[in-house]
């Protein structure tokens, strides 16, 4: 089996995060799957122990990344006139539904591996939520050519309009060299638009962080549950910015969502942040 074909093992994790978004009132009930509810229940003793024992709140960490990406996307739409969004590795995220409801002029293209894309299309279609402005399509970030490649995905966009591309919950499933090759191809595609920016989250390798050992244990668990690895990338904000610049992004901002959690509608964070959100412009 090639490395490309093997990334399908990641897809089940989307059911868990989908359930977390629903629990925190970010998603309607249609986004809940039985598997997502089951895995959430199965992991709840571990989440509880991490919260009580190590002050590590897994759901808050997920919400920090999700809401910071929402905040950056809102600013891109309201302040910079972005009219088209592509959410790659969309899984069961409700963001497309929320943003197309809030901004009726927005065109939103969700994309994921073929099986997950079909599932999402079925889910949204059954509710009557799909149309010319909100679509779902198959993509494989590892495909360098063909129907599922980035080039084919971008060919469906309007090259005259600014665009935002999002990935969430994706990059740390891949070794750095592989994900950097995706970023380099993405930056190249984004240069074809009057404004092209990329929003993603990333879990860096913060060895000095007081919760580093617990984080390593947590990511080891994610790796075992998804039958793969979950490598941490870069060891500082500066290293993140340099990495994205090497991939061809011209301007890079790194956000620590824990710094201003109340502005995102979250409880203030006691511990230093473990997740970063990156806004990179091509
Ligand atoms: C942890 S889920 C995140 C889903 C969603 N973004 C969220 O935050 O709830 C990871 C997603 O990455 C998708 N994925 C895995 N490998 C991929 C690839 N090579 N190309 C595109 N998507 C991929 C999976 O199918 C899955 O939906």
PDB file of C-alpha atoms and ligand atoms in Angstrom:
ATOM      1  CA  UNK A   1       0.000   0.000   0.000  1.00  0.00           C
ATOM      2  CA  UNK A   2       1.381   3.452  -0.865  1.00  0.00           C
ATOM      3  CA  UNK A   3       1.726   6.252   1.694  1.00  0.00           C
ATOM      4  CA  UNK A   4      -1.041   8.123  -0.142  1.00  0.00           C
ATOM      5  CA  UNK A   5      -3.609   5.373   0.209  1.00  0.00           C
ATOM      6  CA  UNK A   6      -2.783   4.905   3.884  1.00  0.00           C
ATOM      7  CA  UNK A   7      -4.054   8.262   5.155  1.00  0.00           C
ATOM      8  CA  UNK A   8      -7.664   6.974   5.165  1.00  0.00           C
ATOM      9  CA  UNK A   9      -6.965   5.586   8.675  1.00  0.00           C
ATOM     10  CA  UNK A  10      -7.299   9.192   9.923  1.00  0.00           C
ATOM     11  CA  UNK A  11     -10.945   9.617   8.888  1.00  0.00           C
ATOM     12  CA  UNK A  12     -12.648   8.025  11.959  1.00  0.00           C
ATOM     13  CA  UNK A  13     -11.219  10.816  14.158  1.00  0.00           C
ATOM     14  CA  UNK A  14     -13.596  13.235  12.374  1.00  0.00           C
ATOM     15  CA  UNK A  15     -16.559  11.555  14.087  1.00  0.00           C
ATOM     16  CA  UNK A  16     -15.114  12.352  17.526  1.00  0.00           C
ATOM     17  CA  UNK A  17     -14.420  16.027  16.767  1.00  0.00           C
ATOM     18  CA  UNK A  18     -17.806  16.282  15.041  1.00  0.00           C
ATOM     19  CA  UNK A  19     -19.425  15.195  18.293  1.00  0.00           C
ATOM     20  CA  UNK A  20     -17.353  17.696  20.284  1.00  0.00           C
ATOM     21  CA  UNK A  21     -18.534  20.570  18.041  1.00  0.00           C
ATOM     22  CA  UNK A  22     -22.132  19.433  18.584  1.00  0.00           C
ATOM     23  CA  UNK A  23     -21.708  19.173  22.377  1.00  0.00           C
ATOM     24  CA  UNK A  24     -20.487  22.754  22.461  1.00  0.00           C
ATOM     25  CA  UNK A  25     -23.415  24.063  20.402  1.00  0.00           C
ATOM     26  CA  UNK A  26     -21.366  24.716  17.290  1.00  0.00           C
ATOM     27  CA  UNK A  27     -23.207  22.076  15.251  1.00  0.00           C
ATOM     28  CA  UNK A  28     -26.771  20.984  14.666  1.00  0.00           C
ATOM     29  CA  UNK A  29     -27.829  17.414  15.609  1.00  0.00           C
ATOM     30  CA  UNK A  30     -27.554  16.268  11.954  1.00  0.00           C
ATOM     31  CA  UNK A  31     -23.737  16.307  12.342  1.00  0.00           C
ATOM     32  CA  UNK A  32     -23.761  13.699  15.128  1.00  0.00           C
ATOM     33  CA  UNK A  33     -22.925  10.113  14.228  1.00  0.00           C
ATOM     34  CA  UNK A  34     -23.419   7.055  16.406  1.00  0.00           C
ATOM     35  CA  UNK A  35     -19.704   6.340  16.157  1.00  0.00           C
ATOM     36  CA  UNK A  36     -18.810   9.878  17.247  1.00  0.00           C
ATOM     37  CA  UNK A  37     -21.088   9.644  20.281  1.00  0.00           C
ATOM     38  CA  UNK A  38     -19.704   6.186  21.132  1.00  0.00           C
ATOM     39  CA  UNK A  39     -16.023   7.228  20.907  1.00  0.00           C
ATOM     40  CA  UNK A  40     -16.711  10.375  22.918  1.00  0.00           C
ATOM     41  CA  UNK A  41     -18.275   8.249  25.676  1.00  0.00           C
ATOM     42  CA  UNK A  42     -15.399   5.767  25.530  1.00  0.00           C
ATOM     43  CA  UNK A  43     -12.800   8.518  25.905  1.00  0.00           C
ATOM     44  CA  UNK A  44     -14.639  10.538  28.518  1.00  0.00           C
ATOM     45  CA  UNK A  45     -12.873   8.897  31.523  1.00  0.00           C
ATOM     46  CA  UNK A  46      -9.523   9.760  29.913  1.00  0.00           C
ATOM     47  CA  UNK A  47     -10.604  13.349  29.186  1.00  0.00           C
ATOM     48  CA  UNK A  48     -11.830  13.645  32.777  1.00  0.00           C
ATOM     49  CA  UNK A  49      -8.568  12.264  34.218  1.00  0.00           C
ATOM     50  CA  UNK A  50      -6.485  14.601  32.023  1.00  0.00           C
ATOM     51  CA  UNK A  51      -8.562  17.583  33.182  1.00  0.00           C
ATOM     52  CA  UNK A  52      -8.602  16.747  36.872  1.00  0.00           C
ATOM     53  CA  UNK A  53      -5.145  15.178  37.130  1.00  0.00           C
ATOM     54  CA  UNK A  54      -3.086  17.319  34.746  1.00  0.00           C
ATOM     55  CA  UNK A  55      -5.170  20.428  34.187  1.00  0.00           C
ATOM     56  CA  UNK A  56      -5.271  19.452  30.507  1.00  0.00           C
ATOM     57  CA  UNK A  57      -8.699  20.071  29.014  1.00  0.00           C
ATOM     58  CA  UNK A  58      -8.831  18.284  25.661  1.00  0.00           C
ATOM     59  CA  UNK A  59     -12.152  19.771  24.574  1.00  0.00           C
ATOM     60  CA  UNK A  60     -11.050  23.311  25.461  1.00  0.00           C
ATOM     61  CA  UNK A  61      -7.954  22.705  23.357  1.00  0.00           C
ATOM     62  CA  UNK A  62     -10.118  21.638  20.404  1.00  0.00           C
ATOM     63  CA  UNK A  63     -12.435  24.617  20.911  1.00  0.00           C
ATOM     64  CA  UNK A  64      -9.487  27.012  21.047  1.00  0.00           C
ATOM     65  CA  UNK A  65      -8.319  25.962  17.593  1.00  0.00           C
ATOM     66  CA  UNK A  66     -11.815  25.827  16.096  1.00  0.00           C
ATOM     67  CA  UNK A  67     -12.893  29.229  17.385  1.00  0.00           C
ATOM     68  CA  UNK A  68      -9.612  30.961  16.549  1.00  0.00           C
ATOM     69  CA  UNK A  69      -9.917  29.710  12.961  1.00  0.00           C
ATOM     70  CA  UNK A  70     -13.532  30.974  12.962  1.00  0.00           C
ATOM     71  CA  UNK A  71     -12.337  34.384  14.203  1.00  0.00           C
ATOM     72  CA  UNK A  72      -9.682  34.682  11.485  1.00  0.00           C
ATOM     73  CA  UNK A  73     -12.156  33.572   8.818  1.00  0.00           C
ATOM     74  CA  UNK A  74     -14.743  36.097  10.034  1.00  0.00           C
ATOM     75  CA  UNK A  75     -12.156  38.874   9.795  1.00  0.00           C
ATOM     76  CA  UNK A  76     -11.144  37.761   6.288  1.00  0.00           C
ATOM     77  CA  UNK A  77     -14.778  37.904   5.133  1.00  0.00           C
ATOM     78  CA  UNK A  78     -15.849  41.071   6.936  1.00  0.00           C
ATOM     79  CA  UNK A  79     -12.685  43.146   6.644  1.00  0.00           C
ATOM     80  CA  UNK A  80     -10.979  41.854   3.510  1.00  0.00           C
ATOM     81  CA  UNK A  81     -13.928  40.902   1.334  1.00  0.00           C
ATOM     82  CA  UNK A  82     -13.189  37.194   1.013  1.00  0.00           C
ATOM     83  CA  UNK A  83     -15.985  35.523  -0.965  1.00  0.00           C
ATOM     84  CA  UNK A  84     -14.804  31.936  -1.364  1.00  0.00           C
ATOM     85  CA  UNK A  85     -13.617  29.377   1.175  1.00  0.00           C
ATOM     86  CA  UNK A  86     -12.209  25.912   0.697  1.00  0.00           C
ATOM     87  CA  UNK A  87     -12.169  23.688   3.780  1.00  0.00           C
ATOM     88  CA  UNK A  88      -9.890  20.712   3.152  1.00  0.00           C
ATOM     89  CA  UNK A  89     -10.168  17.708   5.488  1.00  0.00           C
ATOM     90  CA  UNK A  90     -13.575  19.076   6.473  1.00  0.00           C
ATOM     91  CA  UNK A  91     -14.670  15.812   8.122  1.00  0.00           C
ATOM     92  CA  UNK A  92     -17.901  16.418  10.020  1.00  0.00           C
ATOM     93  CA  UNK A  93     -17.103  20.023  10.804  1.00  0.00           C
ATOM     94  CA  UNK A  94     -20.166  22.314  10.856  1.00  0.00           C
ATOM     95  CA  UNK A  95     -18.165  25.402   9.841  1.00  0.00           C
ATOM     96  CA  UNK A  96     -19.393  25.376   6.225  1.00  0.00           C
ATOM     97  CA  UNK A  97     -22.981  25.235   7.373  1.00  0.00           C
ATOM     98  CA  UNK A  98     -22.509  27.997   9.970  1.00  0.00           C
ATOM     99  CA  UNK A  99     -20.672  30.379   7.651  1.00  0.00           C
ATOM    100  CA  UNK A 100     -22.941  29.907   4.625  1.00  0.00           C
ATOM    101  CA  UNK A 101     -25.944  30.604   6.872  1.00  0.00           C
ATOM    102  CA  UNK A 102     -24.302  33.715   8.290  1.00  0.00           C
ATOM    103  CA  UNK A 103     -22.907  35.021   4.960  1.00  0.00           C
ATOM    104  CA  UNK A 104     -25.317  34.155   2.125  1.00  0.00           C
ATOM    105  CA  UNK A 105     -22.930  35.624  -0.496  1.00  0.00           C
ATOM    106  CA  UNK A 106     -20.139  33.223   0.483  1.00  0.00           C
ATOM    107  CA  UNK A 107     -19.153  30.264  -1.698  1.00  0.00           C
ATOM    108  CA  UNK A 108     -17.977  27.365   0.429  1.00  0.00           C
ATOM    109  CA  UNK A 109     -16.330  24.242  -0.940  1.00  0.00           C
ATOM    110  CA  UNK A 110     -15.765  21.414   1.529  1.00  0.00           C
ATOM    111  CA  UNK A 111     -13.312  18.674   0.598  1.00  0.00           C
ATOM    112  CA  UNK A 112     -12.055  15.436   2.099  1.00  0.00           C
ATOM    113  CA  UNK A 113     -10.971  11.946   1.078  1.00  0.00           C
ATOM    114  CA  UNK A 114     -13.616  10.330  -1.176  1.00  0.00           C
ATOM    115  CA  UNK A 115     -15.424   8.256   1.483  1.00  0.00           C
ATOM    116  CA  UNK A 116     -15.640  11.113   3.991  1.00  0.00           C
ATOM    117  CA  UNK A 117     -16.615  13.579   1.242  1.00  0.00           C
ATOM    118  CA  UNK A 118     -19.459  11.251   0.183  1.00  0.00           C
ATOM    119  CA  UNK A 119     -20.619  10.983   3.763  1.00  0.00           C
ATOM    120  CA  UNK A 120     -20.556  14.760   4.267  1.00  0.00           C
ATOM    121  CA  UNK A 121     -22.354  15.334   0.972  1.00  0.00           C
ATOM    122  CA  UNK A 122     -25.038  12.855   2.040  1.00  0.00           C
ATOM    123  CA  UNK A 123     -25.380  14.488   5.457  1.00  0.00           C
ATOM    124  CA  UNK A 124     -25.658  18.063   4.142  1.00  0.00           C
ATOM    125  CA  UNK A 125     -27.749  17.037   1.126  1.00  0.00           C
ATOM    126  CA  UNK A 126     -30.303  15.194   3.265  1.00  0.00           C
ATOM    127  CA  UNK A 127     -30.940  18.438   5.175  1.00  0.00           C
ATOM    128  CA  UNK A 128     -31.298  20.454   1.961  1.00  0.00           C
ATOM    129  CA  UNK A 129     -28.189  22.472   2.860  1.00  0.00           C
ATOM    130  CA  UNK A 130     -26.222  21.980  -0.375  1.00  0.00           C
ATOM    131  CA  UNK A 131     -26.466  24.087  -3.519  1.00  0.00           C
ATOM    132  CA  UNK A 132     -24.356  26.052  -5.965  1.00  0.00           C
ATOM    133  CA  UNK A 133     -22.800  28.057  -3.112  1.00  0.00           C
ATOM    134  CA  UNK A 134     -22.112  25.191  -0.755  1.00  0.00           C
ATOM    135  CA  UNK A 135     -20.596  22.038  -2.229  1.00  0.00           C
ATOM    136  CA  UNK A 136     -18.552  19.016  -1.174  1.00  0.00           C
ATOM    137  CA  UNK A 137     -15.897  17.332  -3.284  1.00  0.00           C
ATOM    138  CA  UNK A 138     -13.206  14.674  -2.953  1.00  0.00           C
ATOM    139  CA  UNK A 139      -9.561  15.655  -2.505  1.00  0.00           C
ATOM    140  CA  UNK A 140      -6.412  13.930  -1.322  1.00  0.00           C
ATOM    141  CA  UNK A 141      -3.747  16.341  -0.118  1.00  0.00           C
ATOM    142  CA  UNK A 142      -1.113  13.776  -1.065  1.00  0.00           C
ATOM    143  CA  UNK A 143      -2.251  13.463  -4.681  1.00  0.00           C
ATOM    144  CA  UNK A 144       0.105  15.376  -6.945  1.00  0.00           C
ATOM    145  CA  UNK A 145      -2.033  14.925 -10.050  1.00  0.00           C
ATOM    146  CA  UNK A 146      -5.447  13.720 -11.171  1.00  0.00           C
ATOM    147  CA  UNK A 147      -9.041  14.301 -10.099  1.00  0.00           C
ATOM    148  CA  UNK A 148      -8.252  14.390  -6.378  1.00  0.00           C
ATOM    149  CA  UNK A 149      -5.248  16.725  -6.604  1.00  0.00           C
ATOM    150  CA  UNK A 150      -5.102  20.299  -5.308  1.00  0.00           C
ATOM    151  CA  UNK A 151      -4.822  21.576  -8.885  1.00  0.00           C
ATOM    152  CA  UNK A 152      -8.151  19.941  -9.800  1.00  0.00           C
ATOM    153  CA  UNK A 153      -9.787  21.325  -6.644  1.00  0.00           C
ATOM    154  CA  UNK A 154      -8.555  24.868  -7.317  1.00  0.00           C
ATOM    155  CA  UNK A 155      -9.709  24.684 -10.942  1.00  0.00           C
ATOM    156  CA  UNK A 156     -13.272  24.848  -9.553  1.00  0.00           C
ATOM    157  CA  UNK A 157     -12.713  28.256  -7.908  1.00  0.00           C
ATOM    158  CA  UNK A 158     -13.055  31.770  -9.305  1.00  0.00           C
ATOM    159  CA  UNK A 159      -9.462  32.979  -9.919  1.00  0.00           C
ATOM    160  CA  UNK A 160     -10.645  36.623  -9.852  1.00  0.00           C
ATOM    161  CA  UNK A 161     -11.845  36.428  -6.238  1.00  0.00           C
ATOM    162  CA  UNK A 162      -9.920  36.277  -2.955  1.00  0.00           C
ATOM    163  CA  UNK A 163      -9.863  32.870  -1.287  1.00  0.00           C
ATOM    164  CA  UNK A 164      -9.282  31.349   2.146  1.00  0.00           C
ATOM    165  CA  UNK A 165      -8.200  27.724   2.485  1.00  0.00           C
ATOM    166  CA  UNK A 166      -8.662  25.974   5.829  1.00  0.00           C
ATOM    167  CA  UNK A 167      -7.361  22.729   7.214  1.00  0.00           C
ATOM    168  CA  UNK A 168      -8.165  21.742  10.775  1.00  0.00           C
ATOM    169  CA  UNK A 169      -7.152  18.586  12.610  1.00  0.00           C
ATOM    170  CA  UNK A 170      -5.025  17.409   9.710  1.00  0.00           C
ATOM    171  CA  UNK A 171      -1.401  18.468   9.663  1.00  0.00           C
ATOM    172  CA  UNK A 172      -0.051  16.681  12.752  1.00  0.00           C
ATOM    173  CA  UNK A 173      -1.114  13.325  11.344  1.00  0.00           C
ATOM    174  CA  UNK A 174       1.712  13.622   8.790  1.00  0.00           C
ATOM    175  CA  UNK A 175       5.511  13.757   9.035  1.00  0.00           C
ATOM    176  CA  UNK A 176       6.841  17.294   8.579  1.00  0.00           C
ATOM    177  CA  UNK A 177       8.443  16.697   5.154  1.00  0.00           C
ATOM    178  CA  UNK A 178       5.185  15.341   3.768  1.00  0.00           C
ATOM    179  CA  UNK A 179       3.009  18.140   5.118  1.00  0.00           C
ATOM    180  CA  UNK A 180       5.552  20.764   3.976  1.00  0.00           C
ATOM    181  CA  UNK A 181       5.314  19.370   0.450  1.00  0.00           C
ATOM    182  CA  UNK A 182       1.524  19.859   0.657  1.00  0.00           C
ATOM    183  CA  UNK A 183       2.023  23.435   1.922  1.00  0.00           C
ATOM    184  CA  UNK A 184       4.423  24.206  -0.946  1.00  0.00           C
ATOM    185  CA  UNK A 185       1.840  22.969  -3.497  1.00  0.00           C
ATOM    186  CA  UNK A 186      -0.881  24.919  -1.671  1.00  0.00           C
ATOM    187  CA  UNK A 187       1.131  28.172  -1.639  1.00  0.00           C
ATOM    188  CA  UNK A 188       1.711  27.771  -5.381  1.00  0.00           C
ATOM    189  CA  UNK A 189      -2.028  27.380  -6.003  1.00  0.00           C
ATOM    190  CA  UNK A 190      -2.879  30.364  -3.775  1.00  0.00           C
ATOM    191  CA  UNK A 191      -0.586  32.653  -5.750  1.00  0.00           C
ATOM    192  CA  UNK A 192      -3.086  32.399  -8.624  1.00  0.00           C
ATOM    193  CA  UNK A 193      -5.637  34.539  -6.713  1.00  0.00           C
ATOM    194  CA  UNK A 194      -5.754  38.280  -5.978  1.00  0.00           C
ATOM    195  CA  UNK A 195      -5.557  37.347  -2.268  1.00  0.00           C
ATOM    196  CA  UNK A 196      -4.864  33.827  -1.083  1.00  0.00           C
ATOM    197  CA  UNK A 197      -4.532  32.852   2.540  1.00  0.00           C
ATOM    198  CA  UNK A 198      -4.354  29.650   4.495  1.00  0.00           C
ATOM    199  CA  UNK A 199      -5.650  29.004   8.016  1.00  0.00           C
ATOM    200  CA  UNK A 200      -4.608  25.952   9.948  1.00  0.00           C
ATOM    201  CA  UNK A 201      -3.835  24.779  13.437  1.00  0.00           C
ATOM    202  CA  UNK A 202      -0.666  23.059  14.514  1.00  0.00           C
ATOM    203  CA  UNK A 203       0.560  21.343  17.679  1.00  0.00           C
ATOM    204  CA  UNK A 204       4.212  22.381  18.126  1.00  0.00           C
ATOM    205  CA  UNK A 205       6.908  20.417  19.937  1.00  0.00           C
ATOM    206  CA  UNK A 206       7.140  22.668  23.033  1.00  0.00           C
ATOM    207  CA  UNK A 207       9.621  20.731  25.144  1.00  0.00           C
ATOM    208  CA  UNK A 208       9.715  23.426  27.862  1.00  0.00           C
ATOM    209  CA  UNK A 209       5.947  23.380  28.364  1.00  0.00           C
ATOM    210  CA  UNK A 210       4.955  22.207  31.893  1.00  0.00           C
ATOM    211  CA  UNK A 211       2.435  19.774  30.355  1.00  0.00           C
ATOM    212  CA  UNK A 212       4.822  18.444  27.693  1.00  0.00           C
ATOM    213  CA  UNK A 213       4.970  14.896  29.080  1.00  0.00           C
ATOM    214  CA  UNK A 214       1.177  14.682  29.303  1.00  0.00           C
ATOM    215  CA  UNK A 215       0.841  16.122  25.801  1.00  0.00           C
ATOM    216  CA  UNK A 216       3.246  13.497  24.451  1.00  0.00           C
ATOM    217  CA  UNK A 217       1.192  10.828  26.147  1.00  0.00           C
ATOM    218  CA  UNK A 218      -2.006  12.315  24.675  1.00  0.00           C
ATOM    219  CA  UNK A 219      -0.662  12.460  21.128  1.00  0.00           C
ATOM    220  CA  UNK A 220       0.672   8.920  21.509  1.00  0.00           C
ATOM    221  CA  UNK A 221      -2.883   7.899  22.375  1.00  0.00           C
ATOM    222  CA  UNK A 222      -4.300   9.702  19.303  1.00  0.00           C
ATOM    223  CA  UNK A 223      -1.704   7.880  17.211  1.00  0.00           C
ATOM    224  CA  UNK A 224      -2.682   4.484  18.656  1.00  0.00           C
ATOM    225  CA  UNK A 225      -6.418   5.182  18.234  1.00  0.00           C
ATOM    226  CA  UNK A 226      -5.978   6.210  14.601  1.00  0.00           C
ATOM    227  CA  UNK A 227      -3.365   3.518  13.900  1.00  0.00           C
ATOM    228  CA  UNK A 228      -0.700   5.983  12.813  1.00  0.00           C
ATOM    229  CA  UNK A 229       1.652   8.629  14.210  1.00  0.00           C
ATOM    230  CA  UNK A 230       0.933  12.106  15.502  1.00  0.00           C
ATOM    231  CA  UNK A 231       4.242  13.979  15.221  1.00  0.00           C
ATOM    232  CA  UNK A 232       4.592  17.469  16.743  1.00  0.00           C
ATOM    233  CA  UNK A 233       6.032  20.058  14.351  1.00  0.00           C
ATOM    234  CA  UNK A 234       8.463  22.951  15.020  1.00  0.00           C
ATOM    235  CA  UNK A 235       9.622  24.046  18.449  1.00  0.00           C
ATOM    236  CA  UNK A 236       8.673  27.744  18.524  1.00  0.00           C
ATOM    237  CA  UNK A 237       6.507  30.384  16.848  1.00  0.00           C
ATOM    238  CA  UNK A 238       9.598  31.629  14.989  1.00  0.00           C
ATOM    239  CA  UNK A 239      10.321  28.139  13.650  1.00  0.00           C
ATOM    240  CA  UNK A 240       6.686  27.852  12.505  1.00  0.00           C
ATOM    241  CA  UNK A 241       6.890  31.174  10.647  1.00  0.00           C
ATOM    242  CA  UNK A 242      10.203  30.197   9.021  1.00  0.00           C
ATOM    243  CA  UNK A 243       8.803  26.810   7.998  1.00  0.00           C
ATOM    244  CA  UNK A 244       5.796  28.367   6.257  1.00  0.00           C
ATOM    245  CA  UNK A 245       8.004  30.962   4.568  1.00  0.00           C
ATOM    246  CA  UNK A 246      10.253  28.188   3.233  1.00  0.00           C
ATOM    247  CA  UNK A 247       7.125  26.619   1.734  1.00  0.00           C
ATOM    248  CA  UNK A 248       6.416  29.820  -0.210  1.00  0.00           C
ATOM    249  CA  UNK A 249       4.127  31.832   2.072  1.00  0.00           C
ATOM    250  CA  UNK A 250       5.063  35.489   2.123  1.00  0.00           C
ATOM    251  CA  UNK A 251       3.452  36.639   5.378  1.00  0.00           C
ATOM    252  CA  UNK A 252       2.842  34.405   8.387  1.00  0.00           C
ATOM    253  CA  UNK A 253       1.038  35.153  11.652  1.00  0.00           C
ATOM    254  CA  UNK A 254       1.072  32.676  14.529  1.00  0.00           C
ATOM    255  CA  UNK A 255      -1.725  32.880  17.128  1.00  0.00           C
ATOM    256  CA  UNK A 256      -1.815  31.238  20.537  1.00  0.00           C
ATOM    257  CA  UNK A 257      -5.604  30.988  21.153  1.00  0.00           C
ATOM    258  CA  UNK A 258      -5.104  30.483  24.907  1.00  0.00           C
ATOM    259  CA  UNK A 259      -3.753  34.045  25.160  1.00  0.00           C
ATOM    260  CA  UNK A 260      -7.117  35.623  24.586  1.00  0.00           C
ATOM    261  CA  UNK A 261      -9.538  32.801  25.291  1.00  0.00           C
ATOM    262  CA  UNK A 262     -12.350  35.114  26.596  1.00  0.00           C
ATOM    263  CA  UNK A 263     -12.384  36.961  23.238  1.00  0.00           C
ATOM    264  CA  UNK A 264     -13.163  33.578  21.669  1.00  0.00           C
ATOM    265  CA  UNK A 265     -15.957  32.998  24.183  1.00  0.00           C
ATOM    266  CA  UNK A 266     -13.901  30.517  26.221  1.00  0.00           C
ATOM    267  CA  UNK A 267     -12.880  30.379  29.868  1.00  0.00           C
ATOM    268  CA  UNK A 268      -9.510  32.028  30.562  1.00  0.00           C
ATOM    269  CA  UNK A 269      -6.731  29.499  30.229  1.00  0.00           C
ATOM    270  CA  UNK A 270      -4.496  28.882  33.279  1.00  0.00           C
ATOM    271  CA  UNK A 271      -1.775  26.989  31.438  1.00  0.00           C
ATOM    272  CA  UNK A 272       0.339  28.280  28.550  1.00  0.00           C
ATOM    273  CA  UNK A 273      -1.136  27.319  25.189  1.00  0.00           C
ATOM    274  CA  UNK A 274      -0.388  24.015  23.471  1.00  0.00           C
ATOM    275  CA  UNK A 275      -1.965  24.718  20.096  1.00  0.00           C
ATOM    276  CA  UNK A 276      -1.193  27.418  17.535  1.00  0.00           C
ATOM    277  CA  UNK A 277      -3.327  28.784  14.720  1.00  0.00           C
ATOM    278  CA  UNK A 278      -1.448  29.980  11.660  1.00  0.00           C
ATOM    279  CA  UNK A 279      -2.626  32.490   9.100  1.00  0.00           C
ATOM    280  CA  UNK A 280      -0.296  32.366   6.117  1.00  0.00           C
ATOM    281  CA  UNK A 281      -0.630  34.570   3.027  1.00  0.00           C
ATOM    282  CA  UNK A 282       0.728  33.581  -0.337  1.00  0.00           C
TER     283      UNK A 282
HETATM  284  C1  LIG B   1      -9.396  14.823  12.857  1.00  0.00           C
HETATM  285  S1  LIG B   1     -10.362  14.847  11.390  1.00  0.00           S
HETATM  286  C2  LIG B   1     -10.703  16.577  11.348  1.00  0.00           C
HETATM  287  C3  LIG B   1     -12.037  16.867  10.745  1.00  0.00           C
HETATM  288  C4  LIG B   1     -12.492  18.318  10.843  1.00  0.00           C
HETATM  289  N1  LIG B   1     -11.582  19.204  10.147  1.00  0.00           N
HETATM  290  C5  LIG B   1     -12.613  18.733  12.283  1.00  0.00           C
HETATM  291  O1  LIG B   1     -11.749  19.483  12.775  1.00  0.00           O
HETATM  292  O2  LIG B   1     -13.580  18.321  12.931  1.00  0.00           O
HETATM  293  C6  LIG B   1      -9.167  14.636  10.079  1.00  0.00           C
HETATM  294  C7  LIG B   1      -9.769  14.682   8.674  1.00  0.00           C
HETATM  295  O3  LIG B   1      -8.703  14.615   7.712  1.00  0.00           O
HETATM  296  C8  LIG B   1      -9.152  13.887   6.598  1.00  0.00           C
HETATM  297  N2  LIG B   1      -7.988  13.418   5.814  1.00  0.00           N
HETATM  298  C9  LIG B   1      -7.103  12.471   6.152  1.00  0.00           C
HETATM  299  N3  LIG B   1      -6.187  12.299   5.176  1.00  0.00           N
HETATM  300  C10 LIG B   1      -6.507  13.191   4.200  1.00  0.00           C
HETATM  301  C11 LIG B   1      -5.953  13.478   2.926  1.00  0.00           C
HETATM  302  N4  LIG B   1      -4.882  12.824   2.463  1.00  0.00           N
HETATM  303  N5  LIG B   1      -6.532  14.436   2.165  1.00  0.00           N
HETATM  304  C12 LIG B   1      -7.638  15.095   2.618  1.00  0.00           C
HETATM  305  N6  LIG B   1      -8.209  14.863   3.820  1.00  0.00           N
HETATM  306  C13 LIG B   1      -7.659  13.912   4.601  1.00  0.00           C
HETATM  307  C14 LIG B   1      -9.932  12.756   7.258  1.00  0.00           C
HETATM  308  O4  LIG B   1     -10.764  12.068   6.335  1.00  0.00           O
HETATM  309  C15 LIG B   1     -10.683  13.496   8.351  1.00  0.00           C
HETATM  310  O5  LIG B   1     -11.934  13.960   7.914  1.00  0.00           O
END
